[in-house]
Amino acid sequence: MALKTAVSQDERVRQISWFNRLLSRPEFGALAGAILVFVMFSVFAWDSASNSSGFLGWRAVITWLQFSAEIGIIGIGATLLMIGGEFDLSVGSIIGMTSLIVLAPIVLYGWAPWQAILLTLAVAVLLGWINGTLVNSTGLPSFIVTLAFLYIYRGLTLVVTRALTGGATRVDIQALVGQKGIVDVPQAREFIRSDWLAQMFSGEIWGSPKLVQLLGNIGLIPITERRVLDPETGQRIAQNLPIIDGFPVALGWWIILTIVAIIILQRTQLGNWIFGTGGHAESARNMGVPTNRVKVILFIGTSVFATILSLLQVFETGSSEVLRGQLKEFEAIIVAVIGGTLLTGGYGSVAGAFWGALIYGMIARGTEIVRWMPNDWFRIFLGVGLLAAVLFNTYIRKRATEAK
Amino acid sequence: MTTPLIELKDIVKTFGSVIALNGVSTSVDKGQVLCLLGDNGAGKSTLIKTLSGVHIPTKGEILIEGKPVTFRSPRDAQRYGIATVHQHLSIQPLMSVSRNFFMGQEPTSGQNWLGPLNLLRKDFADKTAAEEMAKMGIDIRDPNQIVGTMSGGERQVLAIARAIYFGAKVLILDEPTAALGVKQAGVVLKYIAQVKAKGLAVVFITHNVHHAYPVADKFTILKRGQSYGTFMKEDVSREDVLAMMAGKEELDELEAELEEFARADGARVDGKASALEAAAAAERALAQNLHAESESLKKGP
């Protein structure tokens, strides 16, 4: 019996345990890191006096989840592009630019929100196409091309905003007051929220307020006395309500886009082409992969993902600013790298970026909740985390390609 | 005489003022191995790139089964059944065997409107990749194994198996043995013979006559962008091929030079040997003297 197994098994193959298999997946490091950070903050930021305000309190959870979601959305785009072997440093400027493109027509020219949103998404596709086509046609590193566009797009946004507003650097929903019978800012918000398309980028996930109410009723979510606006009298009145309103719509976008991106990358032909384009573009081309088209699609992807984040922020804050989105391009790359994606392309994971974004959100908001740990520290944490992630990834890649 | 499967007629390729190929003609038939031999810079790579659709020839014709064709891209050439296994391999080291096997020609669920967003048929891909590799005599343990973990010979075989699976009629192998050890090179040569037995035409590019001679049926020798001639194996010996490839005169010159080196080396060795002998003789004499001395001492008073 022993002899038989010895014969049927190649002596060069080591039995790989499930743990080693897990270890050689690109997203493993980020998942382990997310668990570590979660446990750390749960211990340090546990506020026993009032559970509701600690790291695990509902409000805090929603806060760091929303922060993670926003970074996570652009992290998906950056991850896919980086697996395809390129970078996009213009993400932050695209966020600033599209925030203007969506809000200016609504408040200055009386467009319906859905019209402005469709225009913005079309512009996002155009911006991505410009990035991708220029990278392809010049043959320059995307790092340089998109660095140039970081400045160009930001500068354009500033020039155009100043021209449209007569010198201001922001456009505000307040400008709607006085138009279309709108008398105050809450009404202006209501006007935008009632638009069928704008709904998808503002407030809570559809149905989640009811779910939260239900969970509150059966005691899973604490109920507190909250002051709310009475729609009839316009007065603020006290009411017993669940401590949160629902789950922010950004969370829904993040999860859905992550799932879609995982399916595209792991299970579709395009996914195979993305890995091939980033791994070794020339050999992918030799095998008939349209690598230039793949790159343009990926640049359009980062631009559209950045624009989705921009829309979420515009409808949440009710304003657009010239400087919005600064440094977001690097945050997106950090999330991708922590998630196990190689800077050199050809290897990586969208699931990893999901955990990376969660780590980012927990550290950024967790340091606010731990009182003895000033929030100023969070960049140090992130920098160290980034370095650790890169070292870990290098080690994992070596394991994956050599140590079998 | 039957029309060859693929024929090149007076191919000229220039890059600006550089003439890379100057009127090269050759042909290859089904079940035949054509060896393109030539030193570095002879124009082998340019000829191959022309044949595989990377370069468009400046002048000349490519005929497939007697019909003239124009390749505007590698894809065009692939459509005519010309598959190229490149020197740097068309392989993704960080991807799995089955993903590499189907790179660019993935099996999908085939909904037209989805385009490249079609789902991969992963089970089929895994199964087929393992089967095709097994046909070539390589038992891959796991189709999801990353190619970076495979040996150089195994990677070559993956590329060859893939080309055969996708219906190649002509297999172009660009220096497939260049980076391999003796044993691995032998493995690849064996697969070339196997491919030939399947009835494919093989164009095998190398500068190593010892790898070329055992598997080739026909040799085309390139020198400085020109064809030195095409010979059937029965007409030439290994030494002839080597002589033609390097150039008879050049080779004779080289041989003479080497002999000169050898003589110089030999003389040095002779000198050394005599010095050693002399030393040994001196030592022997010394020993004898000592022996005699000790004997006389023993005899002593």
XYZ file of C-alpha atoms in Angstrom:
705
model
C 0.000 0.000 0.000
C 2.749 2.358 0.995
C 4.652 1.343 -2.115
C 1.667 2.035 -4.323
C 1.222 5.591 -3.135
C 4.899 6.176 -3.438
C 4.757 5.147 -7.089
C 1.654 7.065 -8.045
C 2.976 10.246 -6.514
C 5.569 12.391 -8.167
C 8.440 12.603 -5.733
C 8.948 16.252 -6.628
C 5.526 17.296 -5.421
C 5.267 18.234 -1.832
C 1.857 17.912 -0.271
C 0.691 21.455 0.278
C -1.390 22.019 3.356
C -4.513 24.135 3.200
C -2.727 26.701 5.303
C 0.051 27.051 2.750
C -2.510 27.280 -0.008
C -4.233 30.106 1.845
C -0.883 31.751 2.410
C -0.117 31.798 -1.284
C -3.286 33.676 -2.205
C -2.672 37.357 -2.933
C -5.429 38.606 -0.645
C -4.300 36.603 2.365
C -2.078 39.315 3.816
C -4.808 41.926 3.623
C -7.402 39.633 5.215
C -5.029 38.802 8.071
C -4.220 42.485 8.438
C -7.896 43.459 8.509
C -8.585 40.940 11.263
C -5.575 42.176 13.223
C -6.580 45.830 12.956
C -10.182 45.017 13.826
C -9.170 43.100 16.951
C -6.705 45.805 17.934
C -9.230 48.600 17.753
C -11.980 46.507 19.298
C -9.750 46.084 22.343
C -8.241 49.568 22.515
C -11.327 51.482 21.494
C -13.854 49.552 23.482
C -15.763 52.133 25.439
C -17.362 50.090 28.181
C -19.269 53.029 29.666
C -21.359 53.501 26.563
C -20.956 50.746 24.051
C -22.668 52.804 21.416
C -19.798 55.255 21.047
C -16.931 52.725 21.013
C -15.301 51.265 17.951
C -17.980 48.592 17.770
C -20.865 50.955 18.412
C -23.307 51.179 15.524
C -22.565 54.778 14.702
C -18.819 54.209 14.695
C -19.200 51.064 12.587
C -21.214 52.983 10.011
C -18.640 55.764 10.033
C -15.629 53.572 9.368
C -17.513 51.384 6.964
C -18.522 54.404 4.918
C -14.962 55.684 4.911
C -13.735 52.260 3.826
C -16.388 52.126 1.129
C -15.325 55.417 -0.403
C -11.657 54.422 -0.555
C -12.645 50.904 -1.565
C -14.542 52.059 -4.655
C -11.527 53.821 -6.153
C -9.315 51.019 -4.835
C -11.110 48.558 -7.136
C -10.285 50.656 -10.187
C -6.680 51.097 -9.118
C -6.316 47.364 -8.469
C -7.654 46.302 -11.861
C -5.467 48.878 -13.603
C -2.404 47.891 -11.615
C -2.903 44.204 -12.410
C -3.044 45.400 -16.020
C 0.386 46.945 -15.476
C -0.442 50.648 -15.289
C -1.080 53.443 -12.781
C -3.556 56.289 -12.781
C -2.411 59.294 -10.781
C -5.152 61.533 -12.151
C -7.875 59.869 -10.041
C -7.932 62.650 -7.451
C -8.197 65.372 -10.070
C -10.950 63.465 -11.857
C -12.874 63.420 -8.568
C -12.554 67.203 -8.301
C -13.445 67.782 -11.923
C -16.487 65.524 -12.039
C -17.799 66.959 -8.769
C -18.039 70.272 -10.595
C -19.421 68.779 -13.797
C -22.321 67.184 -11.965
C -23.291 70.009 -9.650
C -22.766 73.101 -11.819
C -25.445 72.250 -14.421
C -27.949 71.454 -11.659
C -27.523 74.575 -9.551
C -26.425 77.075 -12.195
C -28.368 76.007 -15.281
C -31.414 74.248 -13.914
C -30.681 70.779 -15.304
C -32.460 67.785 -13.835
C -30.013 65.819 -11.638
C -30.252 62.702 -13.817
C -29.191 64.674 -16.875
C -26.171 66.046 -15.061
C -25.246 62.594 -13.762
C -25.383 61.041 -17.234
C -23.268 63.880 -18.615
C -20.740 63.365 -15.820
C -20.479 59.640 -16.427
C -19.953 60.320 -20.136
C -17.189 62.776 -19.293
C -15.659 60.162 -16.977
C -15.511 57.705 -19.867
C -13.913 60.378 -22.032
C -11.267 61.245 -19.417
C -10.359 57.579 -18.996
C -10.219 57.132 -22.745
C -7.854 60.108 -23.064
C -5.541 58.683 -20.383
C -5.496 55.212 -21.898
C -5.129 56.306 -25.490
C -2.258 58.655 -24.661
C -0.442 55.979 -22.675
C -0.822 53.599 -25.617
C 0.101 56.022 -28.355
C 3.070 57.712 -26.664
C 4.464 54.554 -25.127
C 5.409 56.628 -22.080
C 4.998 55.175 -18.601
C 1.438 55.771 -17.365
C 2.984 57.141 -14.197
C 4.220 60.172 -16.166
C 1.219 60.601 -18.458
C -1.324 60.532 -15.641
C 0.901 62.675 -13.423
C 0.641 65.315 -16.140
C -3.123 64.907 -16.150
C -3.213 65.182 -12.361
C -2.180 68.800 -12.937
C -4.064 69.387 -16.173
C -7.442 68.176 -14.899
C -7.045 70.003 -11.581
C -6.034 73.201 -13.334
C -8.900 72.967 -15.797
C -11.341 72.467 -12.932
C -10.050 75.582 -11.197
C -10.167 77.731 -14.329
C -13.651 76.640 -15.319
C -15.081 76.890 -11.786
C -13.768 80.420 -11.405
C -15.182 81.392 -14.776
C -18.613 79.908 -14.054
C -18.981 81.240 -10.526
C -17.265 84.580 -10.966
C -14.238 83.782 -8.852
C -15.366 81.144 -6.339
C -13.663 77.765 -6.010
C -16.790 75.851 -5.023
C -20.327 75.304 -6.150
C -22.946 74.765 -3.475
C -26.406 73.313 -3.418
C -27.434 76.516 -1.611
C -27.493 78.241 -4.985
C -30.662 76.278 -5.738
C -32.582 78.269 -3.130
C -34.828 80.653 -4.963
C -35.084 78.468 -8.080
C -37.962 76.108 -8.870
C -39.843 77.240 -5.753
C -37.150 75.956 -3.411
C -37.041 78.036 -0.216
C -34.261 76.495 1.876
C -31.327 74.054 1.811
C -33.253 71.030 3.204
C -35.746 71.494 0.375
C -32.929 71.740 -2.134
C -31.571 68.449 -0.815
C -35.009 66.939 -1.046
C -35.283 68.131 -4.663
C -32.083 66.301 -5.593
C -32.896 63.200 -3.575
C -36.217 62.793 -5.307
C -34.468 62.394 -8.670
C -34.524 58.755 -9.790
C -30.837 58.615 -10.652
C -29.502 60.904 -7.903
C -31.265 58.613 -5.389
C -28.751 55.920 -6.188
C -25.899 58.165 -5.010
C -27.393 59.697 -1.878
C -28.737 58.742 1.505
C -29.178 55.157 2.573
C -29.324 51.874 0.682
C -32.847 51.320 -0.562
C -34.885 49.536 2.108
C -32.190 49.729 4.751
C -33.951 52.356 6.945
C -36.903 49.983 7.270
C -34.563 47.111 8.039
C -32.832 49.198 10.706
C -36.197 50.131 12.214
C -37.098 46.458 12.282
C -33.787 45.511 13.913
C -34.385 48.334 16.401
C -37.817 47.016 17.253
C -36.479 43.588 18.122
C -33.627 45.106 20.137
C -30.661 44.408 17.892
C -29.994 48.073 17.283
C -30.280 50.427 20.248
C -33.110 52.989 20.218
C -32.402 56.487 21.476
C -34.191 59.763 21.644
C -33.282 61.770 18.557
C -34.365 65.190 17.395
C -35.845 65.037 13.925
C -37.559 67.464 11.616
C -41.331 67.177 11.699
C -42.398 67.378 8.051
C -45.742 69.027 8.917
C -44.728 71.797 11.265
C -41.117 72.216 10.173
C -40.139 72.080 13.862
C -37.507 69.830 15.423
C -39.166 67.300 17.676
C -37.845 64.500 19.890
C -38.588 60.959 18.775
C -37.436 57.466 19.821
C -35.558 56.073 16.821
C -32.805 53.554 16.064
C -29.375 55.041 16.620
C -28.575 54.909 12.880
C -30.760 55.821 9.920
C -29.731 52.932 7.717
C -26.732 51.768 5.754
C -25.131 54.450 3.586
C -25.506 53.942 -0.116
C -21.707 54.043 -0.584
C -21.547 50.720 1.227
C -23.876 49.163 -1.306
C -21.830 50.485 -4.228
C -18.623 49.220 -2.673
C -19.889 45.689 -2.112
C -21.639 45.375 -5.475
C -18.717 46.815 -7.450
C -16.307 44.550 -5.589
C -18.341 41.474 -6.472
C -18.678 42.543 -10.103
C -14.941 43.251 -10.345
C -14.048 39.881 -8.783
C -16.249 38.099 -11.308
C -14.754 40.041 -14.206
C -11.198 39.426 -13.087
C -11.442 35.779 -12.096
C -14.157 34.396 -14.291
C -14.280 36.253 -17.600
C -12.174 36.414 -20.718
C -11.444 40.085 -20.043
C -10.055 39.079 -16.650
C -7.589 36.710 -18.278
C -6.583 39.464 -20.678
C -6.020 41.899 -17.785
C -3.646 39.477 -16.062
C -1.899 38.796 -19.352
C -1.536 42.464 -20.269
C 0.041 43.276 -16.914
C 2.150 40.130 -16.640
C 3.922 40.324 -19.979
C 2.239 42.578 -22.509
C 4.293 41.431 -25.489
C 3.585 37.762 -25.018
C -0.088 38.525 -24.424
C -0.101 40.436 -27.708
C 1.597 37.528 -29.433
C -1.222 35.322 -28.232
C -3.796 37.652 -29.722
C -4.825 39.654 -26.650
C -5.781 43.228 -27.680
C -3.617 44.728 -24.941
C -4.148 48.342 -25.993
C -7.906 47.958 -25.829
C -7.608 46.270 -22.433
C -5.604 49.224 -21.120
C -8.088 51.783 -22.420
C -10.922 49.838 -20.765
C -8.992 49.801 -17.483
C -8.296 53.545 -17.593
C -11.982 54.164 -18.299
C -12.658 51.917 -15.311
C -10.534 53.944 -12.873
C -12.090 57.144 -14.154
C -15.655 55.854 -13.797
C -14.974 54.446 -10.316
C -13.499 57.815 -9.297
C -16.599 59.504 -10.656
C -18.929 57.222 -8.721
C -17.072 58.259 -5.552
C -17.330 61.879 -6.644
C -21.108 61.588 -7.138
C -21.520 59.991 -3.713
C -19.576 62.821 -2.100
C -21.340 65.592 -3.982
C -24.807 64.360 -3.035
C -23.759 63.711 0.539
C -22.136 67.100 1.140
C -24.276 69.124 -1.254
C -21.247 70.855 -2.683
C -18.403 70.480 -5.122
C -14.957 71.880 -4.557
C -12.022 72.464 -6.834
C -9.609 70.766 -4.436
C -11.768 67.733 -3.692
C -10.125 64.349 -4.070
C -6.548 65.437 -3.501
C -4.229 62.509 -2.672
C -7.009 60.043 -3.414
C -4.912 58.577 -6.249
C -2.313 57.485 -3.723
C -4.898 56.190 -1.277
C -6.319 54.032 -4.057
C -2.853 52.655 -4.820
C -2.175 52.033 -1.106
C -5.397 50.036 -0.876
C -4.431 47.995 -3.940
C -0.924 47.283 -2.660
C -2.074 46.367 0.845
C -4.507 44.074 -0.940
C -1.632 42.101 -2.418
C -1.451 43.533 -5.918
C 2.028 43.713 -7.392
C 3.253 47.161 -8.414
C 4.739 45.560 -11.510
C 1.408 44.142 -12.641
C 0.160 40.700 -13.595
C -0.740 39.597 -10.100
C -3.269 40.779 -7.565
C -6.746 40.537 -6.165
C -9.868 42.666 -5.920
C -10.880 40.866 -2.733
C -7.523 41.939 -1.331
C -8.313 45.556 -2.170
C -11.613 45.151 -0.311
C -9.777 44.116 2.858
C -7.173 46.799 2.200
C -9.877 49.454 2.110
C -11.353 48.075 5.310
C -7.946 48.338 6.987
C -7.643 51.895 5.727
C -11.071 52.891 6.991
C -10.634 51.229 10.383
C -7.260 52.885 10.978
C -8.377 56.313 9.752
C -11.519 56.362 11.872
C -10.347 54.058 14.657
C -7.576 56.446 15.621
C -10.281 59.079 16.096
C -12.177 56.855 18.486
C -9.223 55.783 20.639
C -8.895 58.864 22.787
C -5.291 58.406 23.898
C -4.171 57.831 20.324
C -4.279 61.102 18.400
C -5.810 60.875 14.950
C -2.611 62.431 13.606
C -1.078 59.002 13.951
C -3.136 57.341 11.295
C -0.847 58.275 8.405
C 2.071 56.730 10.256
C 0.076 53.531 10.678
C -0.809 53.514 7.002
C 2.761 54.124 5.891
C 4.047 51.312 8.065
C 1.197 49.099 6.912
C 2.041 49.826 3.278
C 5.673 48.918 3.798
C 4.744 45.730 5.624
C 2.312 44.821 2.855
C 4.901 45.250 0.124
C 7.452 43.143 1.994
C 4.833 40.499 2.625
C 3.722 40.493 -1.026
C 7.277 40.070 -2.258
C 7.647 37.106 0.033
C 4.346 35.599 -1.130
C 5.241 36.028 -4.779
C 8.548 34.260 -4.212
C 6.694 31.401 -2.577
C 4.235 31.245 -5.427
C 6.799 31.144 -8.197
C 9.768 29.339 -6.729
C 9.235 27.436 -3.584
C 7.181 24.547 -4.925
C 6.337 18.058 -57.315
C 3.570 18.966 -54.882
C 3.052 22.524 -53.721
C 4.674 23.064 -50.346
C 2.512 23.987 -47.368
C 4.259 27.290 -46.999
C 6.697 28.944 -49.322
C 8.724 32.140 -49.095
C 9.796 33.778 -52.342
C 12.551 36.397 -52.481
C 11.676 38.004 -49.164
C 13.289 41.403 -48.697
C 12.935 43.339 -45.466
C 14.573 46.660 -44.824
C 14.492 48.824 -41.730
C 15.422 52.298 -42.948
C 18.838 51.914 -44.515
C 19.452 48.510 -42.922
C 18.817 45.530 -45.194
C 17.864 42.765 -42.785
C 16.803 40.239 -45.421
C 17.899 40.341 -49.021
C 15.972 37.920 -51.191
C 15.459 34.839 -49.032
C 13.508 31.885 -50.444
C 12.648 28.600 -48.817
C 9.720 26.272 -48.251
C 8.452 23.636 -45.874
C 6.040 20.765 -46.326
C 3.688 18.810 -44.089
C 5.488 16.465 -41.762
C 8.778 18.124 -42.494
C 11.219 19.911 -40.223
C 12.981 22.862 -41.795
C 15.952 24.137 -39.873
C 16.807 27.775 -40.281
C 20.455 28.025 -39.409
C 22.500 31.124 -39.104
C 24.846 32.955 -36.828
C 23.721 35.886 -34.714
C 22.636 38.735 -36.978
C 22.096 36.463 -39.975
C 18.448 37.512 -40.196
C 16.789 34.476 -38.613
C 14.625 36.492 -36.258
C 13.568 38.937 -38.964
C 12.578 36.074 -41.253
C 10.553 34.486 -38.481
C 8.850 37.717 -37.599
C 7.942 38.143 -41.249
C 6.550 34.632 -41.360
C 4.542 35.090 -38.167
C 3.027 38.408 -39.199
C 4.976 40.737 -36.924
C 6.806 42.355 -39.870
C 5.345 42.978 -43.288
C 7.963 42.125 -45.963
C 9.259 45.033 -48.015
C 9.317 42.830 -51.108
C 8.598 39.208 -51.899
C 5.767 36.765 -51.456
C 4.491 34.339 -48.871
C 2.510 31.441 -50.380
C 0.334 29.088 -48.400
C -0.557 25.956 -50.328
C 0.364 27.880 -53.463
C -1.804 30.920 -52.750
C -0.168 34.262 -51.997
C -1.134 35.760 -48.606
C -0.429 38.979 -46.731
C -0.152 39.037 -42.963
C -0.911 42.374 -41.363
C -0.675 41.116 -37.781
C 0.264 38.004 -35.815
C -3.458 37.247 -35.661
C -3.599 37.019 -39.465
C -0.795 34.502 -39.475
C -2.524 32.527 -36.735
C -5.656 32.388 -38.820
C -3.683 30.607 -41.526
C -2.456 28.108 -38.961
C 0.978 29.558 -38.390
C 1.862 29.374 -34.713
C 5.048 30.850 -33.339
C 6.755 29.865 -30.125
C 8.968 32.864 -29.501
C 12.416 33.001 -28.060
C 11.174 34.795 -24.994
C 8.164 32.503 -24.978
C 4.606 33.576 -25.110
C 4.203 32.579 -21.515
C 3.017 34.431 -18.421
C 5.174 33.258 -15.519
C 2.772 34.479 -12.816
C -0.288 32.776 -14.292
C -1.500 29.219 -14.057
C -0.928 26.509 -16.649
C -4.525 26.453 -17.790
C -4.811 30.259 -17.977
C -1.619 30.364 -20.021
C -2.773 27.559 -22.246
C -5.865 29.484 -23.299
C -4.430 33.026 -23.201
C -6.085 35.093 -25.912
C -8.332 32.217 -27.016
C -10.252 31.480 -23.865
C -13.130 29.020 -23.938
C -16.216 31.021 -22.969
C -19.902 30.599 -22.544
C -20.198 32.280 -25.932
C -22.903 34.952 -25.596
C -22.084 37.291 -28.444
C -23.440 40.464 -26.868
C -21.187 40.097 -23.822
C -17.955 40.235 -25.833
C -14.929 39.723 -23.611
C -17.191 39.785 -20.550
C -18.221 36.234 -21.311
C -17.652 33.786 -18.499
C -14.693 31.428 -18.780
C -15.340 27.710 -18.881
C -12.746 27.059 -16.245
C -13.352 23.336 -15.744
C -13.056 22.727 -19.456
C -9.875 24.830 -19.600
C -8.286 22.969 -16.688
C -9.209 19.567 -18.073
C -8.077 20.327 -21.619
C -4.785 21.876 -20.568
C -3.944 18.837 -18.440
C -4.938 16.439 -21.252
C -2.958 18.223 -23.941
C 0.112 18.370 -21.739
C -0.293 14.678 -21.003
C -0.341 13.955 -24.750
C 3.074 15.526 -24.963
C 4.180 13.325 -22.098
C 4.146 15.891 -19.331
C 2.020 15.080 -16.365
C 1.092 18.377 -14.795
C 0.101 17.843 -11.225
C -2.294 20.756 -11.034
C -3.606 22.883 -13.938
C -3.697 25.810 -11.523
C 0.012 25.470 -10.887
C 1.807 28.732 -11.658
C 3.998 28.450 -14.755
C 6.860 30.184 -12.946
C 7.367 26.940 -11.034
C 7.903 24.848 -14.183
C 11.244 24.068 -15.832
C 12.343 25.722 -19.066
C 11.689 22.558 -21.102
C 8.211 22.159 -19.633
C 7.395 25.747 -20.542
C 8.469 25.108 -24.143
C 6.268 22.060 -24.234
C 3.335 24.067 -22.856
C 3.753 26.568 -25.697
C 4.061 23.776 -28.285
C 1.079 21.816 -26.937
C -0.995 24.979 -26.998
C -0.088 25.708 -30.619
C -1.000 22.182 -31.683
C -4.282 22.300 -29.797
C -5.270 25.507 -31.572
C -4.885 23.860 -34.931
C -1.473 25.006 -36.003
C -0.384 23.668 -39.388
C 2.998 25.293 -39.241
C 4.878 25.495 -35.968
C 7.676 28.022 -35.780
C 10.086 27.448 -32.934
C 12.417 30.351 -32.320
C 15.577 29.099 -30.586
C 13.678 26.638 -28.416
C 16.818 24.984 -27.082
C 18.985 28.061 -26.610
C 18.406 28.554 -22.908
C 18.146 24.888 -21.972
C 20.533 22.381 -20.451
C 21.627 19.289 -22.404
C 18.919 17.021 -21.029
C 16.111 19.597 -21.377
C 17.194 20.385 -24.945
C 16.952 16.673 -25.709
C 13.410 16.652 -24.336
C 12.418 19.513 -26.631
C 14.020 17.829 -29.673
C 11.980 14.733 -28.900
C 8.806 16.837 -28.949
C 9.787 18.380 -32.255
C 10.018 14.883 -33.722
C 6.627 14.129 -32.194
C 5.079 17.236 -33.725
C 6.483 16.270 -37.113
C 4.980 12.798 -36.736
C 1.588 14.446 -36.218
C 1.942 15.870 -39.714
C 2.711 19.472 -38.902
C 5.303 21.487 -40.698
C 7.974 22.682 -38.313
C 10.325 25.600 -38.781
C 13.081 25.256 -36.232
C 15.398 28.200 -35.765
C 18.729 27.642 -34.111
C 22.431 28.325 -34.387
C 23.276 24.980 -32.871
C 23.952 22.418 -35.601
C 24.070 19.588 -33.095
C 20.494 20.317 -32.079
C 19.364 20.881 -35.651
C 20.891 17.921 -37.419
C 19.148 15.013 -35.652
C 15.596 16.325 -36.190
C 15.827 18.274 -39.439
C 14.795 17.121 -42.920
C 15.945 20.234 -44.644
C 18.286 23.103 -43.882
C 18.175 26.697 -44.988
C 21.336 28.518 -44.106
C 21.214 32.278 -43.658
C 24.251 34.485 -43.801
C 24.189 38.239 -43.419
C 20.594 38.528 -44.548
C 20.998 36.273 -47.544
C 20.186 32.669 -48.166
C 23.347 30.602 -48.496
C 21.278 27.739 -49.815
C 18.692 25.136 -48.935
C 19.759 21.495 -48.648
C 18.021 18.210 -47.981
C 19.476 16.212 -45.135
C 20.497 13.255 -47.336
C 22.732 15.547 -49.395
C 24.767 17.027 -46.560
C 26.668 15.822 -43.532
C 26.710 17.501 -40.158
C 30.199 18.827 -40.889
C 29.044 20.253 -44.229
C 26.244 22.116 -42.500
C 28.548 23.448 -39.851
C 31.075 24.469 -42.466
C 28.451 26.284 -44.526
C 26.954 27.982 -41.545
C 30.197 29.393 -40.273
C 31.695 29.756 -43.764
C 34.297 27.236 -44.954
C 37.184 29.674 -45.199
C 36.424 31.297 -41.891
C 36.186 27.909 -40.257
C 39.495 26.745 -41.761
C 41.093 29.909 -40.549
C 39.661 29.365 -37.104
C 40.904 25.799 -37.101
C 44.395 26.867 -38.052
C 44.343 29.441 -35.292
C 43.175 26.883 -32.778
C 45.897 24.475 -33.839
C 48.373 27.237 -33.274
C 47.014 27.674 -29.762
C 47.128 23.950 -29.189
C 50.763 23.768 -30.282
C 51.714 26.604 -28.001
C 49.823 24.950 -25.206
C 51.444 21.580 -25.948
C 54.926 23.103 -25.960
C 54.234 24.629 -22.615
C 53.101 21.309 -21.263
C 56.261 19.598 -22.644
C 58.421 22.151 -20.949
C 56.625 21.625 -17.702
C 56.892 17.874 -17.978
C 60.646 17.972 -18.493
C 61.083 20.319 -15.579
C 59.121 17.932 -13.437
C 61.152 14.998 -14.676
C 64.333 16.795 -13.898
C 63.103 17.566 -10.430
C 62.096 13.964 -9.926
C 65.468 12.726 -11.157
C 67.257 15.099 -8.809
C 65.157 13.877 -5.956
C 65.811 10.251 -6.836
C 69.553 10.943 -6.911
C 69.347 12.645 -3.555
C 67.452 9.731 -2.081
C 70.013 7.301 -3.445
C 72.796 9.329 -1.944
C 71.092 9.376 1.416
C 70.455 5.678 1.224
C 74.063 4.976 0.416
C 75.146 7.226 3.269
C 72.920 5.512 5.790
C 74.080 2.107 4.572
C 77.690 3.097 5.007
C 76.897 4.425 8.470
C 75.254 1.138 9.429
C 78.226 -0.781 8.182
C 80.450 1.714 10.040
C 82.658 0.865 12.943
